[in-house]
mmCIF file of C-alpha atoms in Angstrom:
data_model
loop_
_atom_site.group_PDB
_atom_site.id
_atom_site.type_symbol
_atom_site.label_atom_id
_atom_site.label_comp_id
_atom_site.label_asym_id
_atom_site.label_seq_id
_atom_site.Cartn_x
_atom_site.Cartn_y
_atom_site.Cartn_z
ATOM 1 C CA MET S 23 15.371 -103.560 -1.706
ATOM 2 C CA GLU S 24 17.348 -106.389 -0.307
ATOM 3 C CA GLN S 25 21.283 -105.995 -0.938
ATOM 4 C CA ARG S 26 24.138 -108.745 -1.057
ATOM 5 C CA ILE S 27 27.897 -108.922 -1.128
ATOM 6 C CA LEU S 28 28.521 -109.344 -4.670
ATOM 7 C CA GLY S 29 31.759 -112.528 -4.665
ATOM 8 C CA ARG S 30 34.870 -111.181 -3.506
ATOM 9 C CA THR S 31 34.360 -107.654 -4.674
ATOM 10 C CA GLY S 32 32.929 -107.356 -1.088
ATOM 11 C CA LEU S 33 30.326 -104.667 -3.103
ATOM 12 C CA LYS S 34 27.114 -104.585 -1.448
ATOM 13 C CA VAL S 35 24.541 -104.379 -4.278
ATOM 14 C CA SER S 36 20.437 -104.682 -4.308
ATOM 15 C CA ILE S 37 19.096 -107.765 -5.747
ATOM 16 C CA ALA S 38 17.686 -105.782 -8.608
ATOM 17 C CA GLY S 39 19.672 -104.210 -11.531
ATOM 18 C CA LEU S 40 18.882 -101.440 -14.038
ATOM 19 C CA GLY S 41 20.307 -103.076 -17.565
ATOM 20 C CA CYS S 42 20.632 -99.451 -19.154
ATOM 21 C CA GLY S 43 21.208 -101.693 -23.007
ATOM 22 C CA GLY S 44 19.408 -104.670 -23.998
ATOM 23 C CA HIS S 45 16.106 -103.517 -26.896
ATOM 24 C CA SER S 46 14.882 -100.174 -24.276
ATOM 25 C CA ARG S 47 18.663 -98.919 -23.299
ATOM 26 C CA ILE S 48 16.527 -96.724 -21.071
ATOM 27 C CA GLY S 49 14.084 -94.674 -23.406
ATOM 28 C CA ILE S 50 17.444 -93.189 -25.170
ATOM 29 C CA ALA S 51 16.554 -93.676 -28.779
ATOM 30 C CA LYS S 52 13.377 -92.801 -28.567
ATOM 31 C CA TYR S 53 13.262 -90.063 -25.609
ATOM 32 C CA GLY S 54 16.387 -88.902 -25.096
ATOM 33 C CA GLU S 55 18.886 -88.263 -22.879
ATOM 34 C CA GLU S 56 17.137 -86.757 -19.459
ATOM 35 C CA HIS S 57 14.692 -89.714 -20.098
ATOM 36 C CA ALA S 58 17.107 -92.590 -19.721
ATOM 37 C CA ALA S 59 18.636 -90.620 -16.723
ATOM 38 C CA GLY S 60 15.364 -90.389 -14.942
ATOM 39 C CA ILE S 61 14.669 -94.305 -15.569
ATOM 40 C CA VAL S 62 18.007 -94.153 -13.570
ATOM 41 C CA ARG S 63 16.878 -91.067 -10.375
ATOM 42 C CA LYS S 64 14.000 -94.308 -10.120
ATOM 43 C CA ALA S 65 15.685 -97.102 -10.535
ATOM 44 C CA ILE S 66 17.908 -95.471 -7.099
ATOM 45 C CA GLU S 67 14.312 -94.074 -5.157
ATOM 46 C CA LEU S 68 12.882 -97.430 -5.890
ATOM 47 C CA GLY S 69 16.003 -99.039 -3.734
ATOM 48 C CA VAL S 70 18.008 -100.121 -6.598
ATOM 49 C CA ASN S 71 22.294 -99.444 -6.094
ATOM 50 C CA PHE S 72 23.646 -101.530 -8.818
ATOM 51 C CA ILE S 73 23.736 -99.452 -12.741
ATOM 52 C CA ASP S 74 24.813 -101.240 -15.969
ATOM 53 C CA THR S 75 26.134 -99.556 -18.286
ATOM 54 C CA ALA S 76 28.208 -100.078 -21.752
ATOM 55 C CA ALA S 77 30.120 -98.295 -24.319
ATOM 56 C CA ALA S 78 27.968 -99.579 -27.102
ATOM 57 C CA TYR S 79 25.049 -98.796 -25.534
ATOM 58 C CA ARG S 80 25.360 -95.163 -25.740
ATOM 59 C CA THR S 81 23.683 -94.777 -21.944
ATOM 60 C CA GLU S 82 27.012 -94.003 -19.764
ATOM 61 C CA GLY S 83 26.544 -90.480 -20.076
ATOM 62 C CA ALA S 84 22.852 -90.291 -19.290
ATOM 63 C CA VAL S 85 23.842 -92.801 -16.331
ATOM 64 C CA GLY S 86 26.443 -89.588 -15.468
ATOM 65 C CA LEU S 87 23.240 -87.524 -16.074
ATOM 66 C CA GLY S 88 20.941 -89.923 -13.850
ATOM 67 C CA LEU S 89 23.745 -90.111 -11.208
ATOM 68 C CA GLU S 90 24.272 -85.676 -10.737
ATOM 69 C CA GLY S 91 23.711 -84.983 -6.987
ATOM 70 C CA ILE S 92 23.625 -88.505 -5.867
ATOM 71 C CA PRO S 93 27.068 -89.463 -3.625
ATOM 72 C CA ARG S 94 28.870 -91.724 -5.781
ATOM 73 C CA ASP S 95 30.410 -94.195 -3.014
ATOM 74 C CA GLN S 96 26.227 -94.709 -2.805
ATOM 75 C CA VAL S 97 25.921 -96.552 -6.230
ATOM 76 C CA VAL S 98 27.737 -99.286 -7.976
ATOM 77 C CA VAL S 99 28.626 -98.592 -11.608
ATOM 78 C CA SER S 100 29.152 -101.316 -14.228
ATOM 79 C CA SER S 101 29.906 -101.093 -17.438
ATOM 80 C CA LYS S 102 32.548 -102.311 -20.596
ATOM 81 C CA PHE S 103 34.592 -102.091 -23.629
ATOM 82 C CA PRO S 104 33.606 -103.211 -26.603
ATOM 83 C CA TYR S 105 36.538 -105.383 -27.291
ATOM 84 C CA GLY S 106 35.226 -106.538 -31.002
ATOM 85 C CA PHE S 107 32.446 -105.086 -31.897
ATOM 86 C CA ASP S 108 33.693 -103.477 -35.116
ATOM 87 C CA GLY S 109 34.520 -106.950 -36.272
ATOM 88 C CA GLU S 110 38.167 -106.190 -35.668
ATOM 89 C CA PHE S 111 39.999 -106.841 -32.390
ATOM 90 C CA ALA S 112 40.740 -103.728 -30.472
ATOM 91 C CA PRO S 113 44.137 -103.183 -29.099
ATOM 92 C CA GLY S 114 44.879 -102.449 -25.832
ATOM 93 C CA ALA S 115 45.144 -98.731 -25.981
ATOM 94 C CA LYS S 116 42.040 -98.775 -27.508
ATOM 95 C CA LEU S 117 40.178 -100.156 -23.953
ATOM 96 C CA MET S 118 42.105 -97.980 -22.007
ATOM 97 C CA GLU S 119 41.300 -94.559 -24.504
ATOM 98 C CA THR S 120 37.515 -95.763 -24.117
ATOM 99 C CA LEU S 121 37.214 -96.170 -20.776
ATOM 100 C CA ASP S 122 38.796 -92.978 -20.173
ATOM 101 C CA ASN S 123 35.590 -91.545 -22.340
ATOM 102 C CA CYS S 124 33.447 -93.504 -20.026
ATOM 103 C CA LEU S 125 33.962 -92.255 -16.961
ATOM 104 C CA ARG S 126 33.673 -88.444 -18.897
ATOM 105 C CA GLN S 127 30.526 -89.693 -19.871
ATOM 106 C CA ILE S 128 29.952 -91.319 -16.365
ATOM 107 C CA ARG S 129 30.909 -88.085 -14.510
ATOM 108 C CA SER S 130 33.326 -90.031 -11.901
ATOM 109 C CA ASP S 131 36.036 -90.533 -11.676
ATOM 110 C CA TYR S 132 36.548 -94.073 -11.741
ATOM 111 C CA VAL S 133 34.132 -97.256 -12.590
ATOM 112 C CA ASP S 134 33.239 -99.635 -10.144
ATOM 113 C CA ILE S 135 33.374 -102.467 -12.457
ATOM 114 C CA TYR S 136 34.594 -102.666 -15.799
ATOM 115 C CA HIS S 137 34.162 -105.582 -18.411
ATOM 116 C CA ILE S 138 35.439 -107.214 -21.794
ATOM 117 C CA HIS S 139 32.171 -106.928 -23.535
ATOM 118 C CA GLY S 140 30.100 -109.983 -24.935
ATOM 119 C CA LEU S 141 33.760 -112.174 -25.106
ATOM 120 C CA LEU S 142 33.542 -115.317 -27.746
ATOM 121 C CA PRO S 143 34.936 -118.504 -26.659
ATOM 122 C CA LYS S 144 37.587 -117.996 -29.475
ATOM 123 C CA ASP S 145 38.542 -114.788 -28.656
ATOM 124 C CA TYR S 146 39.182 -115.635 -24.623
ATOM 125 C CA PRO S 147 43.077 -116.166 -24.705
ATOM 126 C CA ARG S 148 43.476 -113.143 -26.777
ATOM 127 C CA ALA S 149 41.990 -111.011 -25.171
ATOM 128 C CA CYS S 150 43.395 -112.274 -21.608
ATOM 129 C CA GLU S 151 46.564 -111.857 -22.956
ATOM 130 C CA GLU S 152 45.556 -108.103 -24.800
ATOM 131 C CA TYR S 153 43.825 -107.129 -21.975
ATOM 132 C CA LEU S 154 44.199 -108.180 -18.381
ATOM 133 C CA PRO S 155 47.355 -106.296 -18.124
ATOM 134 C CA VAL S 156 45.717 -102.828 -19.575
ATOM 135 C CA LEU S 157 42.902 -103.273 -16.241
ATOM 136 C CA ILE S 158 45.613 -103.973 -13.930
ATOM 137 C CA LYS S 159 47.041 -100.937 -15.082
ATOM 138 C CA ALA S 160 43.985 -99.117 -15.131
ATOM 139 C CA LYS S 161 43.314 -100.141 -10.953
ATOM 140 C CA GLU S 162 46.404 -98.841 -10.262
ATOM 141 C CA GLN S 163 45.687 -95.446 -11.656
ATOM 142 C CA GLY S 164 41.853 -95.478 -9.531
ATOM 143 C CA LYS S 165 39.961 -95.884 -13.007
ATOM 144 C CA VAL S 166 38.697 -99.339 -12.557
ATOM 145 C CA ARG S 167 37.524 -100.949 -8.776
ATOM 146 C CA PHE S 168 37.541 -104.461 -10.999
ATOM 147 C CA PHE S 169 37.573 -106.559 -13.695
ATOM 148 C CA GLY S 170 34.588 -108.108 -15.604
ATOM 149 C CA ALA S 171 33.345 -109.910 -17.979
ATOM 150 C CA THR S 172 30.101 -110.595 -20.286
ATOM 151 C CA GLU S 173 29.339 -113.591 -22.883
ATOM 152 C CA ARG S 174 27.822 -113.598 -26.344
ATOM 153 C CA PHE S 175 24.687 -115.198 -25.146
ATOM 154 C CA ALA S 176 23.147 -115.824 -29.083
ATOM 155 C CA ALA S 177 26.463 -117.016 -30.420
ATOM 156 C CA ASP S 178 26.983 -118.834 -26.873
ATOM 157 C CA THR S 179 23.729 -120.496 -25.387
ATOM 158 C CA SER S 180 26.116 -123.273 -23.207
ATOM 159 C CA HIS S 181 28.775 -120.236 -22.075
ATOM 160 C CA GLN S 182 31.809 -121.726 -23.077
ATOM 161 C CA MET S 183 33.167 -119.137 -22.951
ATOM 162 C CA LEU S 184 32.268 -118.605 -19.381
ATOM 163 C CA GLN S 185 33.363 -121.463 -18.115
ATOM 164 C CA LYS S 186 36.731 -120.589 -19.217
ATOM 165 C CA ALA S 187 36.679 -117.434 -16.995
ATOM 166 C CA VAL S 188 35.666 -119.517 -13.791
ATOM 167 C CA ALA S 189 37.949 -121.720 -14.103
ATOM 168 C CA ASP S 190 41.439 -119.417 -14.374
ATOM 169 C CA GLY S 191 39.819 -116.795 -11.937
ATOM 170 C CA HIS S 192 40.990 -113.139 -13.614
ATOM 171 C CA PHE S 193 38.022 -112.001 -12.952
ATOM 172 C CA ASP S 194 36.323 -110.299 -10.413
ATOM 173 C CA VAL S 195 32.470 -110.609 -11.980
ATOM 174 C CA ILE S 196 31.001 -112.294 -14.644
ATOM 175 C CA MET S 197 27.301 -111.551 -16.389
ATOM 176 C CA VAL S 198 25.470 -114.397 -17.833
ATOM 177 C CA GLY S 199 22.669 -115.150 -19.726
ATOM 178 C CA TYR S 200 20.257 -117.189 -17.689
ATOM 179 C CA ASN S 201 16.415 -117.698 -17.839
ATOM 180 C CA MET S 202 14.017 -120.537 -17.652
ATOM 181 C CA LEU S 203 14.404 -121.617 -21.159
ATOM 182 C CA ASN S 204 17.568 -121.626 -20.740
ATOM 183 C CA PRO S 205 18.968 -122.727 -17.266
ATOM 184 C CA SER S 206 22.099 -123.945 -17.955
ATOM 185 C CA ALA S 207 24.364 -121.867 -16.333
ATOM 186 C CA ALA S 208 23.466 -122.866 -12.998
ATOM 187 C CA LYS S 209 24.722 -126.383 -14.284
ATOM 188 C CA THR S 210 28.373 -125.178 -16.119
ATOM 189 C CA VAL S 211 28.656 -121.879 -14.117
ATOM 190 C CA PHE S 212 27.776 -121.189 -11.075
ATOM 191 C CA PRO S 213 28.926 -123.820 -8.951
ATOM 192 C CA VAL S 214 32.397 -123.016 -10.164
ATOM 193 C CA ALA S 215 31.764 -119.058 -9.240
ATOM 194 C CA MET S 216 30.353 -119.573 -6.043
ATOM 195 C CA GLU S 217 33.354 -121.518 -5.062
ATOM 196 C CA LYS S 218 35.685 -118.828 -6.033
ATOM 197 C CA GLN S 219 33.338 -115.944 -5.507
ATOM 198 C CA ILE S 220 33.043 -114.351 -8.701
ATOM 199 C CA GLY S 221 30.151 -112.120 -8.143
ATOM 200 C CA VAL S 222 27.423 -113.075 -11.409
ATOM 201 C CA LEU S 223 25.346 -110.136 -12.556
ATOM 202 C CA ASN S 224 22.386 -112.297 -14.496
ATOM 203 C CA MET S 225 21.223 -110.845 -18.181
ATOM 204 C CA PHE S 226 18.512 -112.276 -20.310
ATOM 205 C CA ALA S 227 15.999 -112.874 -17.822
ATOM 206 C CA VAL S 228 13.126 -112.210 -19.784
ATOM 207 C CA ARG S 229 13.682 -110.233 -22.899
ATOM 208 C CA SER S 230 11.623 -111.126 -26.479
ATOM 209 C CA ALA S 231 12.051 -115.049 -25.739
ATOM 210 C CA LEU S 232 9.851 -115.125 -23.367
ATOM 211 C CA SER S 233 7.819 -111.557 -24.089
ATOM 212 C CA ASP S 234 7.660 -112.567 -27.929
ATOM 213 C CA PRO S 235 5.760 -115.270 -28.608
ATOM 214 C CA VAL S 236 6.946 -115.533 -32.188
ATOM 215 C CA ARG S 237 10.995 -115.791 -30.573
ATOM 216 C CA MET S 238 9.864 -118.025 -27.928
ATOM 217 C CA LYS S 239 8.401 -120.381 -30.790
ATOM 218 C CA ALA S 240 11.127 -119.828 -32.335
ATOM 219 C CA ASN S 241 13.637 -121.233 -29.228
ATOM 220 C CA LEU S 242 11.154 -123.697 -28.452
ATOM 221 C CA ASP S 243 11.435 -125.293 -31.463
ATOM 222 C CA ARG S 244 15.268 -124.907 -31.657
ATOM 223 C CA ILE S 245 14.895 -127.280 -28.513
ATOM 224 C CA ALA S 246 12.722 -129.441 -29.929
ATOM 225 C CA GLU S 247 15.573 -129.872 -33.378
ATOM 226 C CA MET S 248 17.997 -130.066 -30.694
ATOM 227 C CA GLY S 249 16.198 -133.471 -28.027
ATOM 228 C CA GLN S 250 16.566 -131.520 -24.974
ATOM 229 C CA GLY S 251 13.270 -131.010 -23.907
ATOM 230 C CA GLY S 252 12.096 -132.935 -21.021
ATOM 231 C CA PRO S 253 9.424 -135.089 -20.490
ATOM 232 C CA GLY S 254 5.992 -133.788 -21.855
ATOM 233 C CA PHE S 255 8.026 -131.176 -23.862
ATOM 234 C CA VAL S 256 6.008 -129.749 -26.344
ATOM 235 C CA ALA S 257 7.235 -126.704 -28.612
ATOM 236 C CA ASP S 258 3.866 -125.007 -27.721
ATOM 237 C CA GLU S 259 3.854 -120.948 -26.712
ATOM 238 C CA HIS S 260 1.121 -122.071 -23.822
ATOM 239 C CA VAL S 261 4.426 -124.237 -22.426
ATOM 240 C CA PHE S 262 4.060 -121.956 -19.953
ATOM 241 C CA ASP S 263 0.666 -121.953 -18.859
ATOM 242 C CA PHE S 264 1.004 -123.712 -15.897
ATOM 243 C CA LEU S 265 2.923 -121.236 -14.368
ATOM 244 C CA THR S 266 -0.365 -118.710 -14.198
ATOM 245 C CA LYS S 267 -2.823 -121.717 -13.966
ATOM 246 C CA GLU S 268 -1.518 -122.632 -10.649
ATOM 247 C CA GLY S 269 -1.621 -119.717 -9.024
ATOM 248 C CA ALA S 270 2.511 -119.743 -8.591
ATOM 249 C CA ALA S 271 2.786 -116.598 -10.750
ATOM 250 C CA GLU S 272 1.124 -113.696 -12.214
ATOM 251 C CA SER S 273 2.279 -113.638 -15.231
ATOM 252 C CA VAL S 274 5.385 -115.310 -16.792
ATOM 253 C CA ILE S 275 6.949 -112.169 -16.903
ATOM 254 C CA ASN S 276 6.363 -112.220 -12.909
ATOM 255 C CA ALA S 277 7.546 -115.874 -12.642
ATOM 256 C CA ALA S 278 10.687 -115.508 -15.542
ATOM 257 C CA TYR S 279 11.993 -112.390 -12.819
ATOM 258 C CA ARG S 280 11.612 -114.489 -9.502
ATOM 259 C CA PHE S 281 13.179 -118.045 -10.776
ATOM 260 C CA CYS S 282 16.318 -115.835 -11.456
ATOM 261 C CA ARG S 283 16.225 -113.754 -8.933
ATOM 262 C CA HIS S 284 16.009 -117.129 -6.079
ATOM 263 C CA SER S 285 18.778 -118.797 -8.240
ATOM 264 C CA PRO S 286 21.173 -120.206 -6.503
ATOM 265 C CA GLY S 287 25.019 -118.506 -7.509
ATOM 266 C CA VAL S 288 22.950 -114.911 -8.780
ATOM 267 C CA ASP S 289 24.007 -111.953 -7.120
ATOM 268 C CA VAL S 290 22.170 -109.103 -8.930
ATOM 269 C CA THR S 291 19.006 -110.152 -11.327
ATOM 270 C CA LEU S 292 19.366 -106.785 -13.875
ATOM 271 C CA THR S 293 16.384 -106.153 -15.940
ATOM 272 C CA GLY S 294 16.168 -103.149 -18.446
ATOM 273 C CA THR S 295 13.038 -100.408 -19.678
ATOM 274 C CA SER S 296 12.184 -97.875 -21.351
ATOM 275 C CA SER S 297 8.824 -96.749 -19.087
ATOM 276 C CA GLN S 298 9.611 -95.812 -14.430
ATOM 277 C CA GLU S 299 6.280 -97.826 -14.106
ATOM 278 C CA HIS S 300 7.543 -100.877 -16.051
ATOM 279 C CA LEU S 301 10.825 -100.293 -13.968
ATOM 280 C CA ALA S 302 8.467 -100.323 -10.885
ATOM 281 C CA GLU S 303 6.663 -103.771 -12.101
ATOM 282 C CA ASN S 304 9.538 -105.210 -12.386
ATOM 283 C CA LEU S 305 11.218 -104.476 -9.274
ATOM 284 C CA ARG S 306 8.845 -105.604 -7.656
ATOM 285 C CA SER S 307 8.292 -109.212 -9.591
ATOM 286 C CA ILE S 308 12.165 -109.571 -8.780
ATOM 287 C CA GLU S 309 11.318 -108.578 -4.721
ATOM 288 C CA MET S 310 8.391 -111.400 -4.420
ATOM 289 C CA PRO S 311 9.789 -114.680 -3.181
ATOM 290 C CA PRO S 312 10.409 -117.756 -4.857
ATOM 291 C CA LEU S 313 8.867 -120.237 -6.745
ATOM 292 C CA PRO S 314 6.833 -123.082 -5.230
ATOM 293 C CA PRO S 315 9.243 -126.110 -4.923
ATOM 294 C CA GLY S 316 7.091 -128.234 -7.087
ATOM 295 C CA ILE S 317 7.190 -125.169 -10.080
ATOM 296 C CA LEU S 318 10.681 -125.729 -9.786
ATOM 297 C CA GLU S 319 10.097 -129.206 -10.135
ATOM 298 C CA LYS S 320 8.649 -128.244 -13.473
ATOM 299 C CA LEU S 321 10.707 -126.191 -15.208
ATOM 300 C CA GLU S 322 13.967 -128.480 -13.934
ATOM 301 C CA ALA S 323 11.672 -131.742 -15.889
ATOM 302 C CA LEU S 324 10.819 -129.689 -18.620
ATOM 303 C CA PHE S 325 13.859 -127.369 -19.381
ATOM 304 C CA GLY S 326 16.620 -128.840 -17.066
ATOM 305 C CA ASN S 327 19.149 -130.238 -19.944
ATOM 306 C CA VAL S 328 18.874 -127.064 -22.066
ATOM 307 C CA ASP S 329 21.669 -124.915 -23.888
ATOM 308 C CA CYS S 330 20.870 -123.931 -27.405
ATOM 309 C CA ALA S 331 18.163 -121.288 -26.238
ATOM 310 C CA ASP S 332 19.342 -117.793 -27.363
ATOM 311 C CA SER S 333 16.454 -115.834 -26.060
ATOM 312 C CA GLU S 334 16.900 -112.884 -27.651
#
C-alpha cells in the first residue's frame, strides 16, 4: 500500500488507516477482543500501518493484542484522551493516568500520537492551557511522540475548533470529519494544515450518512433547509446515482473513499469495520484511482458550499 509522510511528524504512514471506533469498533462488542485483534492483524497484512484507537472506544486492548509479535516501529498507533465525555472537564492529571492505561493496553512504552478527543470550540482555550503542559511532560518522558486534536464533528460541522487549532499550530496532527456530503474542511482547514505541515487524518469518509438512506435523507434535508446545496441540488437519496450511472464508481461508498483519499491535504483516510472481508473491500476502494474530473466538478457544484451535514 502507498505510504506518505504525516506532516511535520516525519512518520511514514499508509494512505489508509484502521479506525477502531465508529459504530463497528472493530467488532469488539459483538464478537469479542480476539475477533477485534484479528481485524487489526488483517489490516496490517493488507498493508495498513496506521491504527487509530481511543480510551472511549474500549479497543486499546484489542489493538495491543493484535499487534503482539509485530515490531513496534513498523506500526503507527494513535489514541485519544476523552477530556469531557462524562460531562465534566477532566483535570490534567487525568490525562496522564489515561495515557498510562493506554500504554498498558496497547502493550507499548509509547504511543505515536496522543489526541485530545472530540474537542469542542468552547473548550479549546482551556484544553490547551490544561493539557499541553501535560502532553509536553509525557513527550519528555518518552510516552508520547506527537500531539493531536480531534473534533466532535456532529457538534462542529463547520470545523470551528480545528480552524483555531491549525492557526495556533500547537498540534502536530488533527483528525477531521470530511466527505462528499460535507467537504468544507477542504476550504477552511486543509490549506492552513498543509502550509504548517500538520498531519491530517480523515474520519467520517462514509459513516451512516452515506450508507444508510434514512440518515442520508436527514442530512440532505438539512442541507436544503440551510440553502447550502448548489444548482440542481434536490434533497433526494438518489442524488448520488450519477456516480454509478456514469460509470465513475462501483458504488456510492466506493466513490466516497476515493473522494477522500485523493483530496489534497488528506494524509490518512480512516476506515472502520467488524469484518475482515469488509475491511479488504474498503481498502481496495481507497487504493483505487481518483474520481474523474467531471465527477469531482459535479460534486463541487452540488456540495461545495455545505458545512452543516454531520454525517453520523
